[in-house]
Coordinates of C-alpha atoms in Angstrom, one line a residue:
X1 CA -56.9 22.1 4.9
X2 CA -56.9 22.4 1.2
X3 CA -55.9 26.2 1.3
X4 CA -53.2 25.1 3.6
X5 CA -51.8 23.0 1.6
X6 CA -52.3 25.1 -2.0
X7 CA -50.6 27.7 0.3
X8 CA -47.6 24.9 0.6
X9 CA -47.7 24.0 -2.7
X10 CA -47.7 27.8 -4.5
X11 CA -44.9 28.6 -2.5
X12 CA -42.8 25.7 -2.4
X13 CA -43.1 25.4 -6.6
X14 CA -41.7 29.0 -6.5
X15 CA -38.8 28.3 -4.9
X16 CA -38.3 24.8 -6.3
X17 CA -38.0 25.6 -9.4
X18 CA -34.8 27.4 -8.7
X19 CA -33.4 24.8 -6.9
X20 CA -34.1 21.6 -9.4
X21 CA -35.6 19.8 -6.8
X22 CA -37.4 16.9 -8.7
X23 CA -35.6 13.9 -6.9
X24 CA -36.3 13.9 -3.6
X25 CA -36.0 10.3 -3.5
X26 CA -32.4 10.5 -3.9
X27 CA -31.8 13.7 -2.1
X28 CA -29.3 13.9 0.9
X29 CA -28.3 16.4 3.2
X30 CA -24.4 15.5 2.2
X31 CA -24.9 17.9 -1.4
X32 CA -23.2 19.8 -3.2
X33 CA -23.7 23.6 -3.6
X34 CA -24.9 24.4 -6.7
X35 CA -23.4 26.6 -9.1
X36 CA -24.9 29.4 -11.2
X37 CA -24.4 29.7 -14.4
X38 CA -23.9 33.4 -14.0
X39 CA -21.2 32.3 -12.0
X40 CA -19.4 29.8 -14.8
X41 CA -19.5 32.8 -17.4
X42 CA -18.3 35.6 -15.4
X43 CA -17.1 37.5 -12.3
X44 CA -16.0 40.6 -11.3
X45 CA -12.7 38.8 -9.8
X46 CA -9.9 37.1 -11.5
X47 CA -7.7 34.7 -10.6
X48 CA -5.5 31.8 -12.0
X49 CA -6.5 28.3 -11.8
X50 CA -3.3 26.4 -9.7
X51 CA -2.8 23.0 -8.9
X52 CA -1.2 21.2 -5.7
X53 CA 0.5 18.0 -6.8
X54 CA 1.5 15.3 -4.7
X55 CA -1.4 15.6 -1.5
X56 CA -1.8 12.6 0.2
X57 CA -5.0 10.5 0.4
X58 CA -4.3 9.7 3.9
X59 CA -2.0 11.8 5.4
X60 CA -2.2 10.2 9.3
X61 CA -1.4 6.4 8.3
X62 CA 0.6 4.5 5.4
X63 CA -2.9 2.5 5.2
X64 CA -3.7 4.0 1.8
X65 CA -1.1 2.8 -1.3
X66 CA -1.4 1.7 -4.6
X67 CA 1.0 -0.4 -6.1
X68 CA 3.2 -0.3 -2.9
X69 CA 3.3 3.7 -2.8
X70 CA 0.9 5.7 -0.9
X71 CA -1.7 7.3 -2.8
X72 CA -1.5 11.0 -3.9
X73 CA -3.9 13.2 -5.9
X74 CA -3.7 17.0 -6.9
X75 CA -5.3 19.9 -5.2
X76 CA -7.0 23.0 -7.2
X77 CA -7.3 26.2 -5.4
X78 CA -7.2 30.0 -7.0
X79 CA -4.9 32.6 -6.5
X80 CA -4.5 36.3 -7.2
X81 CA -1.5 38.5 -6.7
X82 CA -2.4 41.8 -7.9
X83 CA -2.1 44.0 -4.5
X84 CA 0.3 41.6 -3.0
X85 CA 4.0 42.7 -1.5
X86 CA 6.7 41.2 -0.7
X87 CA 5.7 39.5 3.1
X88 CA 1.7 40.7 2.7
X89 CA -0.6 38.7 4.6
X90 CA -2.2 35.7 2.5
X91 CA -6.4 35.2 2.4
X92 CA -7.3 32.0 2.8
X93 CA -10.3 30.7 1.5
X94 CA -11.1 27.2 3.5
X95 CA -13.3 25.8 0.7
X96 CA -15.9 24.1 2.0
X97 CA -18.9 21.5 -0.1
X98 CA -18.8 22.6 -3.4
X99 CA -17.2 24.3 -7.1
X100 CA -14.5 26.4 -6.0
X101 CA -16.0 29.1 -8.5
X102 CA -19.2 30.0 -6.4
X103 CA -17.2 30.5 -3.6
X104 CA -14.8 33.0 -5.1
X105 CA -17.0 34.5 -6.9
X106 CA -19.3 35.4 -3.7
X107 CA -16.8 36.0 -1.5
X108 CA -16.0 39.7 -2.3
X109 CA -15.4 40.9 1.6
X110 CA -11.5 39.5 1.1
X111 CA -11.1 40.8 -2.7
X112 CA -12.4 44.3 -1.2
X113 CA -9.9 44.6 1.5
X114 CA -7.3 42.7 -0.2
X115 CA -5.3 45.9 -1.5
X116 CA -5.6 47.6 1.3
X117 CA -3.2 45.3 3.2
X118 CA -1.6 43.8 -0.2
X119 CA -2.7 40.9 0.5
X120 CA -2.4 37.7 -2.1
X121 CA -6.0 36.3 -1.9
X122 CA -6.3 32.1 -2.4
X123 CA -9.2 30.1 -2.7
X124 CA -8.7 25.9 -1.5
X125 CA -10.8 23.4 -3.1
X126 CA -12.3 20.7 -0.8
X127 CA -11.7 17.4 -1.4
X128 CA -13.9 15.5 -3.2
X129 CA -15.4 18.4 -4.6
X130 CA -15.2 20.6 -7.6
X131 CA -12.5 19.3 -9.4
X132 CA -10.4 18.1 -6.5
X133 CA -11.6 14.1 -6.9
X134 CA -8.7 12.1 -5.5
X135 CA -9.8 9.2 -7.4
X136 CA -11.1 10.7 -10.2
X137 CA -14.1 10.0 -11.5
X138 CA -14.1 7.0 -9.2
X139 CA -14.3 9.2 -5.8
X140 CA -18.0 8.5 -5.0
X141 CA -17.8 5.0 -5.8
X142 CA -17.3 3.3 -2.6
X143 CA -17.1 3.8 0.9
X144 CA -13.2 3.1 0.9
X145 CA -12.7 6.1 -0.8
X146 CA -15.0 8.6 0.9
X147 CA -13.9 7.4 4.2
X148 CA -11.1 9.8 2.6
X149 CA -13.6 12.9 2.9
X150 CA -13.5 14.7 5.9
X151 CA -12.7 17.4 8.2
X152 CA -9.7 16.3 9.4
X153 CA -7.6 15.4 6.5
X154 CA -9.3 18.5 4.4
X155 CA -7.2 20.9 6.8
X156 CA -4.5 18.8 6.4
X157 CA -4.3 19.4 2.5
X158 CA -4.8 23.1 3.6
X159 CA -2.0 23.4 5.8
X160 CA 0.3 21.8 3.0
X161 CA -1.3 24.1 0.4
X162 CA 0.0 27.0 2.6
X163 CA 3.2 26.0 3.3
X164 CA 3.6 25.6 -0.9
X165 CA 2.4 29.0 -1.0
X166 CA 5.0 30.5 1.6
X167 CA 7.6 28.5 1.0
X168 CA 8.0 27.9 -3.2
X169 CA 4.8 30.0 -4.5
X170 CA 4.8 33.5 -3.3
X171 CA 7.9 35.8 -3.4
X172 CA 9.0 36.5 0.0
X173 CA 6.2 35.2 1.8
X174 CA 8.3 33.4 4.2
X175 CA 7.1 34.7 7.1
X176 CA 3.6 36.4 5.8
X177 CA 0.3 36.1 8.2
X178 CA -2.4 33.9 7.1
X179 CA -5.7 35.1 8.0
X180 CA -8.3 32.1 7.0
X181 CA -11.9 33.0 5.6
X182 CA -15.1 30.9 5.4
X183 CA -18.5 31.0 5.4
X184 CA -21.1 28.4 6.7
X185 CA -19.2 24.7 6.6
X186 CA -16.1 26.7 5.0
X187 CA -16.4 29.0 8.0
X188 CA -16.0 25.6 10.9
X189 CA -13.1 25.2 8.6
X190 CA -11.9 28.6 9.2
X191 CA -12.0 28.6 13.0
X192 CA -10.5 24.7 13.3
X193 CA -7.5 25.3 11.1
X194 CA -6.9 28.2 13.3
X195 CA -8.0 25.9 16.7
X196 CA -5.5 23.0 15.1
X197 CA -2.8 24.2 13.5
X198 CA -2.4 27.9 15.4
X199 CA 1.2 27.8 14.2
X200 CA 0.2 28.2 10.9
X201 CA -2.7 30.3 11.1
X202 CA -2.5 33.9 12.4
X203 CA -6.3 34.6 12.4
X204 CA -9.3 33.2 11.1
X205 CA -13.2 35.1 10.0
X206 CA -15.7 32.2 10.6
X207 CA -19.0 34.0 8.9
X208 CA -22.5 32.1 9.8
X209 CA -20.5 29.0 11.2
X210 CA -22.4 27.0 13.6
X211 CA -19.0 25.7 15.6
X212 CA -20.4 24.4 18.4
X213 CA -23.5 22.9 16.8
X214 CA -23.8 19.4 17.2
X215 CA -25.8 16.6 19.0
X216 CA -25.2 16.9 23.1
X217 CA -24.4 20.3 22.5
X218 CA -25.9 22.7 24.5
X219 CA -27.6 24.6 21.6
X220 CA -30.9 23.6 20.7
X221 CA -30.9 20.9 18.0
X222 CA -34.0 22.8 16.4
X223 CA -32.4 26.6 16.7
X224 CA -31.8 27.2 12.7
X225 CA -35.9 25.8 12.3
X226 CA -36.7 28.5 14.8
X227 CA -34.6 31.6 12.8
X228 CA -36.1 30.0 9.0
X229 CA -40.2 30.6 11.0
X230 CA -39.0 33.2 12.1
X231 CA -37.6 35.0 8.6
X232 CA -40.7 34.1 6.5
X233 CA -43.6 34.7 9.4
X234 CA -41.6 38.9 9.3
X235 CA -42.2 38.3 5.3
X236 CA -45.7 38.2 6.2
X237 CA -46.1 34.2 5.8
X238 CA -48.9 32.5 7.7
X239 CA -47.5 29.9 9.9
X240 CA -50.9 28.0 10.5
X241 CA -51.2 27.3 7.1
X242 CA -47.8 26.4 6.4
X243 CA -48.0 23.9 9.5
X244 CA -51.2 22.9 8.1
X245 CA -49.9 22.3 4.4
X246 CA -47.1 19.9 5.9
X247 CA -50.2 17.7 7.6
X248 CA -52.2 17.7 4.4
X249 CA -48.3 17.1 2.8
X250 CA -48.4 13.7 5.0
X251 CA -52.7 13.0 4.6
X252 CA -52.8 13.3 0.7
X253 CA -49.7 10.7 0.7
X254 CA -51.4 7.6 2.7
X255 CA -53.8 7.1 -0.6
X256 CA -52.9 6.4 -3.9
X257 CA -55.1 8.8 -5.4
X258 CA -53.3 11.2 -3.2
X259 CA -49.9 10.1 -3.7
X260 CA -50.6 10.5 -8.0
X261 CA -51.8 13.8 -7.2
X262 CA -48.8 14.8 -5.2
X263 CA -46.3 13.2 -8.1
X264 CA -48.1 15.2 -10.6
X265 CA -48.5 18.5 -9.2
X266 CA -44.4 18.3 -8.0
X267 CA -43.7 17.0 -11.5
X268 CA -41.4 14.1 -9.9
X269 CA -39.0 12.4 -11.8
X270 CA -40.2 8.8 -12.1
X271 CA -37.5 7.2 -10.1
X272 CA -38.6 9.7 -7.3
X273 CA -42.6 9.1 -7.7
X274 CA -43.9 8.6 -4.4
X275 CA -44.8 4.8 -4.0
X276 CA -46.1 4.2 0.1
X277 CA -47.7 5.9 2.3
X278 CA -44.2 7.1 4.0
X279 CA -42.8 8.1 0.9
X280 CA -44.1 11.7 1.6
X281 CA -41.0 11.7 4.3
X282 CA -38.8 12.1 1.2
X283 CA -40.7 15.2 -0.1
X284 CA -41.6 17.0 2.6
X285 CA -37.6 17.2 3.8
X286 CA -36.9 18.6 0.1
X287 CA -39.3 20.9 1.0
X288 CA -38.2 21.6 4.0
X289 CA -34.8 22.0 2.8
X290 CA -36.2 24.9 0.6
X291 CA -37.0 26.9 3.0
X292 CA -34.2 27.0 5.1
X293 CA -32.1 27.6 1.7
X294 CA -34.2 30.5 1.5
X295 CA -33.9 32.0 4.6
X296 CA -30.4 31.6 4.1
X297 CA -29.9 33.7 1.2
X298 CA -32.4 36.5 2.0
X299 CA -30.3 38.7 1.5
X300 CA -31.5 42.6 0.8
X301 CA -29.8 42.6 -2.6
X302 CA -29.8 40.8 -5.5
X303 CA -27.3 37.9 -5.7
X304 CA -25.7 34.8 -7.6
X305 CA -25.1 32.7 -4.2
X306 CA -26.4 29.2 -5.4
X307 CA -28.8 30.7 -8.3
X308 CA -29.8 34.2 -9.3
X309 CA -31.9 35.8 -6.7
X310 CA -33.8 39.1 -6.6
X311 CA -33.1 40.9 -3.4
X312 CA -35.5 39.9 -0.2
X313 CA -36.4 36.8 -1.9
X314 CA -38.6 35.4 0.8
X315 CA -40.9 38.3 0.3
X316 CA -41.0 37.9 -3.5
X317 CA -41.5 34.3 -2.9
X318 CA -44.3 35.2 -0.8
X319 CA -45.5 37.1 -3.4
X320 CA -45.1 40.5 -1.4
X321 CA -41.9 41.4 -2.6
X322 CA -41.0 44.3 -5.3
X323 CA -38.9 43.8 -8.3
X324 CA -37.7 41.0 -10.0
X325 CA -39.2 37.4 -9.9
X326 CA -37.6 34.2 -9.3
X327 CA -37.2 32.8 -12.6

């Protein structure tokens, strides 16, 4: 049991420390993407930072106003002209839970093919993310306001951002194609703003978007936990240990002795320390959330997606890889 859970520990430490994962306490599964800082200094694409005045907070009711007016906010988003032509398609980026940055910057499939079809490429920042806060640095302050952040009204802001684009923006872009991109939540985005506004959008590439992945659904709620075992046991992991680590994970935490020695070797942050016995619930689904980031991004190159990785980095996690280590 104790090599189990060193096994856990070794491995999880590798990849945590990429991931600044010392507050599990106040972790969430409604995060933020992280940006690299390889990623704030430079890119191999350009663009020009643009801003949508005017957006609605609510634009399906009158219910939102301030001072008798209805509420309006600005929307960032990127845009690059260099291959486009008069009436060339636009690429839309659907920007999904994060700094509009990483997403540009990691995107390079629509700068690639962009001159081939002069196309203008555009990048749309999500609400409520980035630096698209429609109440400033108030947005996250109450449940009034982030009943403002969803799906629904995100597209809307999108669908407005284009018609800006066609109609006032871009020269002779009147009656251009707009193909939307995404990947992951960005990627949903990208096939319901085609699905919901098929007017506007003349194609959509949805890339690792799990569409038709909710509760009731006929897809396994457990499916992604299945592909992540899957990834690391081909890396050459031991699955009997790592199941055996998550059971030490909950043993070690029903003692106070045990739960010192877990807030020590994690290095918790003090507001994070494990306290009870079902504390460890906390830590473990940080954990947890590791891996599945990992198998994610295991890609056979190196990248910047969420933080500088070498290439395969489940197996150099593992400690089986070549190359590079995660620094």
């Amino acid at each position: 049991m104790l090599t189990a859970f060193v096994f856990l520990l070794v491995y999880s430490e590798a990849a945590l420390s990429f991931m600044h994962i010392r507050d599990p306490n106040t972790w969430t599964q409604l995060h933020q993407l992280e940006e690299t800082n390889n990623v704030r200094g430079r890119s191999a694409y350009k663009w020009t930072e643009e801003w949508l005045d005017d957006v609605p907070v609510d634009h399906f009711s009158f219910a939102n106003k301030d001072n008798f007016k209805l509420r309006k906010f600005s929307l960032r988003y990127f845009l690059n002209v260099d291959s486009y032509e008069k009436g060339g398609p636009i690429f839309f980026y659907t920007g999904n839970e994060g700094k509009l940055e990483g997403f540009a910057t990691n995107t390079g499939f629509m700068w690639d093919i962009a001159p081939e079809f002069h196309a203008a490429v555009v990048f749309a920042e999500h609400r409520f993310y980035g630096k698209t806060q429609p109440y400033g640095d108030k947005s996250y302050n109450t449940t009034d306001h982030l009943g403002y952040l969803s799906s629904e009204q995100a597209l809307a802001d999108f669908i407005m951002l284009i018609d800006h684009l066609k109609q006032k923006k871009l020269n002779g872009a009147q009656k251009s194609a707009v193909i939307a991109f995404g990947g992951s939540y960005g990627g949903m985005l990208a096939a319901w703003i085609r699905i919901k506004y098929p007017q506007k959008i003349d194609g959509a590439i949805a890339s690792s978007a799990p569409v038709f992945w909710f509760i009731d659904s006929k897809i396994p709620e457990d499916i992604y936990d299945k592909i992540v075992t899957r990834s690391f046991v081909a890396a050459g992991c031991n699955r009997k240990a790592v199941e055996k680590g998550w059971l030490a994970l909950r043993n070690l935490a029903q003692t106070a002795k045990g739960r010192s020695y877990l807030n020590e070797v994690f290095h918790l942050e003090e507001r994070s320390r494990l306290a009870s016995e079902n504390d460890y619930k906390f830590l473990a689904d940080y954990i947890k959330d590791v891996f599945e980031t990992m198998a994610m991004v295991n890609y056979p190159y190196p990248a910047e997606f969420l933080t500088s990785l070498p290439g395969w980095p489940v197996k150099v996690g593992e400690g089986r890889g070549e190359g590079n280590e995660i620094k």
